[in-house]
Every structure is written in C-alpha cells, then in structure tokens.
CSV table of C-alpha atoms in Angstrom, one decimal:
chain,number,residue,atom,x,y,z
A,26,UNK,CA,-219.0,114.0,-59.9
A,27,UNK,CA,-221.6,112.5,-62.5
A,28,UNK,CA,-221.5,114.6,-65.6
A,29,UNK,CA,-224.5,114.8,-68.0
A,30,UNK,CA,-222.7,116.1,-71.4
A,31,UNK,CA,-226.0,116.8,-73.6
A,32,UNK,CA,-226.2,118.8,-77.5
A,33,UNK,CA,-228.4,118.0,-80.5
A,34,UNK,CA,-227.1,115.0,-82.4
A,35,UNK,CA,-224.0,115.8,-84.6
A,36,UNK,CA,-222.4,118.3,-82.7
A,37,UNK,CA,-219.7,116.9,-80.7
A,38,UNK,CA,-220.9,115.4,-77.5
A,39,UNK,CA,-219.3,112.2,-77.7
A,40,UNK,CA,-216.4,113.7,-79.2
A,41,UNK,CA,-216.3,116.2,-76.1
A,42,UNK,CA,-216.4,113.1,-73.9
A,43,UNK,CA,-213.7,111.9,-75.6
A,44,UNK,CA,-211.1,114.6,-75.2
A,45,UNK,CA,-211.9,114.6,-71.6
A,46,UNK,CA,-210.9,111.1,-71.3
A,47,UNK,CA,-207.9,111.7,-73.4
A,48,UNK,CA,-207.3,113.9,-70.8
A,49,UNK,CA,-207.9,111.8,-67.9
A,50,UNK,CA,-205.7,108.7,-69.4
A,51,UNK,CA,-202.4,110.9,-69.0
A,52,UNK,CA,-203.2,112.7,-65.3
A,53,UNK,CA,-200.4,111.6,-63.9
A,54,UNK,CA,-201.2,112.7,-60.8
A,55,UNK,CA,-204.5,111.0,-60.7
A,56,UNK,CA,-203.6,107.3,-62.0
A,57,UNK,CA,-200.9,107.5,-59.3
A,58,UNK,CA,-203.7,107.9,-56.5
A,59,UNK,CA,-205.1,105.0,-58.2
A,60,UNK,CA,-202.0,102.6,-58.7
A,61,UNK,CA,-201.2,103.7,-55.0
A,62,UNK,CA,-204.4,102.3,-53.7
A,63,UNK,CA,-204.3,98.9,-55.5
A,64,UNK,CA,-201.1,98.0,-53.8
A,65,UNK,CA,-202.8,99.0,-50.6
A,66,UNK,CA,-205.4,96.7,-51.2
A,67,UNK,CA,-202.9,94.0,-52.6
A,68,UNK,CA,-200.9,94.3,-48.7
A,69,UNK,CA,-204.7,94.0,-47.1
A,70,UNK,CA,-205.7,91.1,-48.8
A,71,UNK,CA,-206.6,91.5,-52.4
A,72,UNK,CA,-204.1,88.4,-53.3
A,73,UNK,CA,-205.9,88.1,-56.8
A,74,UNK,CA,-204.9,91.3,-58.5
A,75,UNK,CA,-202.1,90.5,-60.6
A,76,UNK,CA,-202.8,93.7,-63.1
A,77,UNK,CA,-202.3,97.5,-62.5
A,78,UNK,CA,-203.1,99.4,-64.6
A,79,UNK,CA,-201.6,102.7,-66.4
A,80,UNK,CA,-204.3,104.6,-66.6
A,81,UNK,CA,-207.8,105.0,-64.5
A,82,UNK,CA,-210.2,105.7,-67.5
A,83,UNK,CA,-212.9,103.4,-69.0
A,84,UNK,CA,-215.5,103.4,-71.5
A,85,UNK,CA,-218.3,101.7,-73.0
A,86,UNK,CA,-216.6,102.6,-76.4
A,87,UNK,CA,-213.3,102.2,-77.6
A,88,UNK,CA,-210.6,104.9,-77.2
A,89,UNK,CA,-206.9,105.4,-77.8
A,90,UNK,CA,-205.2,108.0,-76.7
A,91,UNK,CA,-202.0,109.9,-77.5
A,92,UNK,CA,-200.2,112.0,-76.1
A,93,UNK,CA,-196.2,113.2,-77.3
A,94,UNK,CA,-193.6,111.1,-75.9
A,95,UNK,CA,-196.5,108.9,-74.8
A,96,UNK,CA,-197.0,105.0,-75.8
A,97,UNK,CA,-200.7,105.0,-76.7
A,98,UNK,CA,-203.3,104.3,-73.9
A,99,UNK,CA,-206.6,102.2,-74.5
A,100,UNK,CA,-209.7,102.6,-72.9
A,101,UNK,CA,-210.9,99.7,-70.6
A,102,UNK,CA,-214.3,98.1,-72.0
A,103,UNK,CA,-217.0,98.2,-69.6
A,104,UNK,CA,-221.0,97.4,-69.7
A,105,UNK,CA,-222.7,100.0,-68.0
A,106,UNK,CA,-225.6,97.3,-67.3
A,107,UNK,CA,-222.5,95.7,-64.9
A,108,UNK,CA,-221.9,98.8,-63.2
A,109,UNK,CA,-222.6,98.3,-59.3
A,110,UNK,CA,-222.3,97.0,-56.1
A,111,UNK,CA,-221.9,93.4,-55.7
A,112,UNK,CA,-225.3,91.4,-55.8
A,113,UNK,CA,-226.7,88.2,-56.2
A,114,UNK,CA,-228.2,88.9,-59.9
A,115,UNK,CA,-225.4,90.9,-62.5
A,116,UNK,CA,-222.0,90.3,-62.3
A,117,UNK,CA,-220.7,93.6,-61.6
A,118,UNK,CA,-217.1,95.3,-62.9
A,119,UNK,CA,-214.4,95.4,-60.3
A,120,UNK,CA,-214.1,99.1,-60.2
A,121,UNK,CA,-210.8,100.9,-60.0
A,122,UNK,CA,-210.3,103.6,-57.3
A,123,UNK,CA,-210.4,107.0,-58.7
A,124,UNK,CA,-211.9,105.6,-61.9
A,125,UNK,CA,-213.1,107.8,-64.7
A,126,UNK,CA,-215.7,106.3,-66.7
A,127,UNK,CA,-217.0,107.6,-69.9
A,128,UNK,CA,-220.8,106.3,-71.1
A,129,UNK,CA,-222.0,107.3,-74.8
A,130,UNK,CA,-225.4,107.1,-75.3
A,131,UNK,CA,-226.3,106.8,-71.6
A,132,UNK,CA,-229.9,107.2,-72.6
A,133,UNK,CA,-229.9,103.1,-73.4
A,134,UNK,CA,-228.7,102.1,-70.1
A,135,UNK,CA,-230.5,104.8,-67.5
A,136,UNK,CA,-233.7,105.0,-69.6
A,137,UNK,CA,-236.3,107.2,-67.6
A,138,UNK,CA,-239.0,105.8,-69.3
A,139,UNK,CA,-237.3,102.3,-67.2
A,140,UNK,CA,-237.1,104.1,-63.6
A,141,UNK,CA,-239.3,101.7,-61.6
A,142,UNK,CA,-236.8,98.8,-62.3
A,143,UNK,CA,-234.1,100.2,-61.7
A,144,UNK,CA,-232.3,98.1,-59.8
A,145,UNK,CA,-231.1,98.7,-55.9
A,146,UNK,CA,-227.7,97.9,-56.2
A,147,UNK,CA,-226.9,100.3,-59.3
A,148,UNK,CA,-229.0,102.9,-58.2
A,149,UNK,CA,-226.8,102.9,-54.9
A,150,UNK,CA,-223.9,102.8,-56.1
A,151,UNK,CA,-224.4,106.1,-58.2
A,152,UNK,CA,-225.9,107.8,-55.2
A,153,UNK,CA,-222.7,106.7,-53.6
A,154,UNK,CA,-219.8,106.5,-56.0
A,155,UNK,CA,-217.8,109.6,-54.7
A,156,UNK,CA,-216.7,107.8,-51.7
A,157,UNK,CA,-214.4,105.7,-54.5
A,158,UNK,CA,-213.2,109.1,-56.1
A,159,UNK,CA,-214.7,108.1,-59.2
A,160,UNK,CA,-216.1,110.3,-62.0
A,161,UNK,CA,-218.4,109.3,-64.3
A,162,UNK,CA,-219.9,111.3,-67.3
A,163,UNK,CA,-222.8,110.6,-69.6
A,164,UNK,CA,-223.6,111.8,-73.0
A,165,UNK,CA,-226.8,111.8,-74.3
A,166,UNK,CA,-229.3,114.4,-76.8
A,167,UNK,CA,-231.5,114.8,-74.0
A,168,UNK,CA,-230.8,115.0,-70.4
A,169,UNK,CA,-234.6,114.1,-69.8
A,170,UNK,CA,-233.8,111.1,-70.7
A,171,UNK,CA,-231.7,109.7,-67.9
A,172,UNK,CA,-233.2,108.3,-65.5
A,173,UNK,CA,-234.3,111.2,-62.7
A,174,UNK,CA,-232.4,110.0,-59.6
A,175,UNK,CA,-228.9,110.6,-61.6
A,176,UNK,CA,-230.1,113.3,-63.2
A,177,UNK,CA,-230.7,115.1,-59.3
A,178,UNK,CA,-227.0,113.5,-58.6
A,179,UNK,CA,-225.6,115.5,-61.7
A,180,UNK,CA,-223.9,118.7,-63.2
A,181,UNK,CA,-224.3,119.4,-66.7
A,182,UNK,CA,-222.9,120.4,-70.0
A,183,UNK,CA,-224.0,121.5,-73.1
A,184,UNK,CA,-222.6,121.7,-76.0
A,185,UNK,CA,-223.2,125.0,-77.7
A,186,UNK,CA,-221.2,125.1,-80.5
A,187,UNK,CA,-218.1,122.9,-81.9
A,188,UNK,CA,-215.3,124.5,-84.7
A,189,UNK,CA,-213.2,122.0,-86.0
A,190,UNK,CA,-209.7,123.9,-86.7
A,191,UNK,CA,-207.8,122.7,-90.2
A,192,UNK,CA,-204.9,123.7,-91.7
A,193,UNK,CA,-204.3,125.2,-94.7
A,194,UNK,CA,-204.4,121.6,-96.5
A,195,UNK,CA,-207.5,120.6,-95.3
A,196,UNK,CA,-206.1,118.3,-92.2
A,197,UNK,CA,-207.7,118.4,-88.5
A,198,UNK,CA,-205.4,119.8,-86.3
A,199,UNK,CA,-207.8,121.1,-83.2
A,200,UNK,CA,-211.0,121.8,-82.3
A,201,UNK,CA,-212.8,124.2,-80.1
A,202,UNK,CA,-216.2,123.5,-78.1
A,203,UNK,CA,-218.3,126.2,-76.9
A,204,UNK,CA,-220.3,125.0,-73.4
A,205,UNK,CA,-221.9,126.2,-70.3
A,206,UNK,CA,-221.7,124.1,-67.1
A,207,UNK,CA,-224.6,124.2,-65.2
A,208,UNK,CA,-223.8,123.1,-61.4
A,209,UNK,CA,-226.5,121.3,-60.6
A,210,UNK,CA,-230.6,119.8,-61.4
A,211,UNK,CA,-232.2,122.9,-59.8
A,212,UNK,CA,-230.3,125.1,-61.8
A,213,UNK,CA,-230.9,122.9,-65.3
A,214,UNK,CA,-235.0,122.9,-64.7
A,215,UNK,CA,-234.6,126.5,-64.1
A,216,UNK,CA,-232.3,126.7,-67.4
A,217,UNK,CA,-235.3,124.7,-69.3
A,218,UNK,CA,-238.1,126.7,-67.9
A,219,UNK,CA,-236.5,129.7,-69.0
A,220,UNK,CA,-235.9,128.5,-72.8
A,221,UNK,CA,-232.7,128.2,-71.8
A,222,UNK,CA,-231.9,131.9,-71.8
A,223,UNK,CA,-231.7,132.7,-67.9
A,224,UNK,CA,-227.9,133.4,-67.5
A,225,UNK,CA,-228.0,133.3,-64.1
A,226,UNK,CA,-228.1,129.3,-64.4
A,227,UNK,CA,-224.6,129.0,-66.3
A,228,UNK,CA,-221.2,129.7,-67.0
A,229,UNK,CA,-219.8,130.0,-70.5
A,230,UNK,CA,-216.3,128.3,-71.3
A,231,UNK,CA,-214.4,127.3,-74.8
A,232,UNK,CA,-212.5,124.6,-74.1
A,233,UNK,CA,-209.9,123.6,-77.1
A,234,UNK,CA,-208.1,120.5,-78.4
A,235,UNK,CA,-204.9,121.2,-80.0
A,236,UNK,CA,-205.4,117.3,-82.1
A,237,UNK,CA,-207.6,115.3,-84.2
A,238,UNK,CA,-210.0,113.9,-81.4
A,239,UNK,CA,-212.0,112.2,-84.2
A,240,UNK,CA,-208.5,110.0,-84.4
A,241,UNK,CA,-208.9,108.5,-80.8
A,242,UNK,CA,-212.5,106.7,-81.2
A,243,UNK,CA,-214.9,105.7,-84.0
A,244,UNK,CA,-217.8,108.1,-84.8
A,245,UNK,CA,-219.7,105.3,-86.9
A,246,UNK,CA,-219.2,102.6,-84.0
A,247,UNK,CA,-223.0,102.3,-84.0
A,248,UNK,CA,-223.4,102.0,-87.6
A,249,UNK,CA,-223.6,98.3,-87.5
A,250,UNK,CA,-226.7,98.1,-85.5
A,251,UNK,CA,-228.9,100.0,-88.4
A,252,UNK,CA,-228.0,97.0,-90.3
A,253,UNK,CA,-228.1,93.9,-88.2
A,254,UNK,CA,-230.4,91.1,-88.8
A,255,UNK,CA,-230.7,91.9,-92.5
A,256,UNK,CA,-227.7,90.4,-93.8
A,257,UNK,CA,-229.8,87.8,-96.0
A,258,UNK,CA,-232.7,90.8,-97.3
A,259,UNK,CA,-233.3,93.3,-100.2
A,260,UNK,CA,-233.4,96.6,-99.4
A,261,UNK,CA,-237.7,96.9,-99.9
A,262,UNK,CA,-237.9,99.3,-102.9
A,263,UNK,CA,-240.0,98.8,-105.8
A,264,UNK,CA,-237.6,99.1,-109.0
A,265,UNK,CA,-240.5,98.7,-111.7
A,266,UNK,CA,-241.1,100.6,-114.0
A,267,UNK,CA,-242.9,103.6,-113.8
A,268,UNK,CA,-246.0,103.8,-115.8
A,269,UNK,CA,-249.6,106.0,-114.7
A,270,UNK,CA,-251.2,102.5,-113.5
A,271,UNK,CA,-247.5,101.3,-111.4
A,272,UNK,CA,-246.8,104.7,-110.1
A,273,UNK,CA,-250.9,104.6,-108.6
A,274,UNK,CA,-250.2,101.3,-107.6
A,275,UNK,CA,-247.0,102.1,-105.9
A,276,UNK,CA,-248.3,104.9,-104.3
A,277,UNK,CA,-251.6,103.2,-102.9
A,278,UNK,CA,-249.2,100.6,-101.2
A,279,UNK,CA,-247.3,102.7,-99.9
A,280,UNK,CA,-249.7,104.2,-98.1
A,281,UNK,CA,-250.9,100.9,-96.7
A,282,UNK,CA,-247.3,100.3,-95.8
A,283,UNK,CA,-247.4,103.4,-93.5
A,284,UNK,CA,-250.2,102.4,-91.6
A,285,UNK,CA,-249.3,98.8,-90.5
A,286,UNK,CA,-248.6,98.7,-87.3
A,287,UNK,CA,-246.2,95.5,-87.2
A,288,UNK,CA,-247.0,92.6,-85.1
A,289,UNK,CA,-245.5,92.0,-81.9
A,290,UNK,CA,-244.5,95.8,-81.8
A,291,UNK,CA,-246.5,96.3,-78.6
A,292,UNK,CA,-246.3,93.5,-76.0
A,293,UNK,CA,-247.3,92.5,-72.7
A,294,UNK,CA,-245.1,93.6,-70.1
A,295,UNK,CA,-244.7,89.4,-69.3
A,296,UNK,CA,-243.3,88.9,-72.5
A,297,UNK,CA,-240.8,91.8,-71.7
A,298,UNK,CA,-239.6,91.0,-68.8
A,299,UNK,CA,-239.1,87.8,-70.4
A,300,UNK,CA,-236.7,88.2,-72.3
C-alpha cells in the first residue's frame, strides 16, 4: 500500500513514520520473504549481488533502530527523485522485494503544483509497486499537496493527537498517537468536504510506543537548510541606536524592505527547466 501520514506541523508525523519503520526493521517474518527472494534472483542470474541485507526498510532520512537483544538496524538512504523503473534519464535505486520505504516531507518530491512533469517511469512504478510487495508511506502537512495520481493510489492517516509518556524523572519512556485511517481518496474528499467531522469516513485507533522514538532519528535534520548559503553574512538587523529620528527611519525601511519583491524570484519557465 502507499500511505499518506498527514497532521499540522509539530505533532508527530514523522515521528509516527518512524515507529512504523522501527517496526518494519525487526519483522522477521517479512525481511525473510525478502532475503528469500534475493537468493532466488542470485540462482536466476543476478551474479552481481554480493549484499543481503537484514532488514527491508529504507528512508530518505536516517534511522536506527533498537530493539532488546537486537544489534541496532540502520535505515538504507534513498532519493525519492531515484525511485522508479529503469529508464534512460535518472539512475534509479535497485529496489528490494518487499521493501518498506519511509518518505518525510514527501510534499518536495511529489509536488502537485509539479504534476504535468511528472515523469512516466516514476509515475508507473507507483501505480504498480504492489506487484514487488513493497509499501511505501509519505508524511506530509497536507495531503493536497502530493501529487493527485498517488494521492487516488493511497490510504491515509492523520494524526490527531500525540502524548509523549515520561517517568517520574522527566525521561521519555513511550508515547501514544491518536489516528484515524481513512481507506481510501473517495473517502478522504468526503472527510474534507465534511470538515472533517463525517465519521462514516474513518476509523479511530491509539497506537503506542513503549521507547523514546525521538532516539532513533533527528527531528532538526532539516535545520541546516534555513541556514545554508549564509555562512559568510550578518544576520540583517539594524543595532543603532534608538532615537525618534532612527526609530522613523527604521521603520520607513522597513516597510520598503517588505514590499521588494527580490529579483529573479519569478522566472521563465526556460530558466527552470534549466537548471
């Protein structure tokens, strides 16, 4: 299945994601199906792979895993711009059988607003990645934003509510999610048109974590990007001091400052393509 996980920002979605990939890493059951089926293909002609891996789960975020009596599992890296069937164009990933893969921020990489190019070969291989057992979910604030042909693939979750559980020190030790699955895109427009208060649409669960999911990712692991490029600046704010004539001053340039409309910020479509 493709799984849209969707909440308001701050209130567990990738963190939900998480867990379930926790999950996933220490199925047993399922990364044997997959181990299974890469020795098949090794005996029918896949002389190259030389790896097998432990677990079926990746991400285009880092996660660890634990589990008791468990080594710790990594996540495999992937680019969700490389996901698809082979072409002449991107390079795709080699995907595993019964792979789970875990997107954050899906929003970037199936952009609705970006529908008409998307390409033939991804598009495809969503509309057909159940014939490779694989399940893929996607977290993003909006499900409107994902492009509309996954969305009609999808099921969906939100995330009502998240309690984080501490102990009586002030340590993480669980946390709880309240969600309602909705089973398919006919059922989330109905959900939507209704303010999402037609019950007939959903199905409540709470679905607990008895560990410190925070632990097995990094929360901040965009942080970086609010700062890039401005390694060599000053942070633009004016430190003089405040007299009647600076403070107008300050004031009148600021609201000059708010009306600029930066060059280059809209461009020919060319230019984007471009680059």
């Amino acid at each position: 299945m493709i799984t849209i996980i969707f909440a308001p920002p701050r209130t567990g979605k990738t963190c939900f994601l998480t867990h379930i990939a926790v999950e996933t890493m220490f199925d047993r059951e399922r990364n044997r199906l997959m181990q299974n089926e890469l020795y098949s293909k090794i005996e029918n002609g896949f002389i190259n792979i030389k790896t097998i891996p432990i677990h079926c789960v990746s991400a285009n975020y880092d996660i660890l895993g634990f589990k008791f009596r468990y080594s710790p599992r990594l996540s495999r890296r992937i680019n969700p711009y490389r996901l698809g069937f082979y072409n002449k164009f991107v390079k795709t990933h080699f995907n595993l059988p019964y792979e789970c893969i875990c997107i954050t921020e899906a929003q970037k990489y199936l952009n609705s607003r970006m529908s008409i190019y998307f390409p033939d070969w991804q598009s495809r291989w969503y509309e057909q990645h159940g014939h490779n057992n694989l399940d893929i979910y996607l977290d993003t604030q909006r499900p409107m934003l994902i492009d509309i042909n996954i969305r009609e693939l999808a099921q969906f979750i939100e995330i009502v509510k998240l309690d984080i559980n501490k102990d009586k020190y002030g340590k993480i030790i669980g946390l709880t999610w309240k969600i309602r699955k909705i089973d398919n895109s006919s059922l989330f427009d109905r959900y939507l048109a209704s303010g999402k208060k037609n019950k007939d649409c959903y199905t409540e669960e709470i679905v607990t974590a008895d560990y410190n999911v925070f632990n097995c990712y990094s929360s901040q692991s965009c942080k970086p990007k609010f700062y890039d490029g401005h390694m060599e600046e000053d942070i633009d704010y004016n430190q003089s001091t405040l007299t009647e004539e600076t403070i107008d001053s300050y004031v009148k340039s600021l609201l000059e400052f708010d009306d600029e409309l930066p060059e280059n910020f809209y461009q020919p479509k060319s230019l984007k393509e471009k680059k």
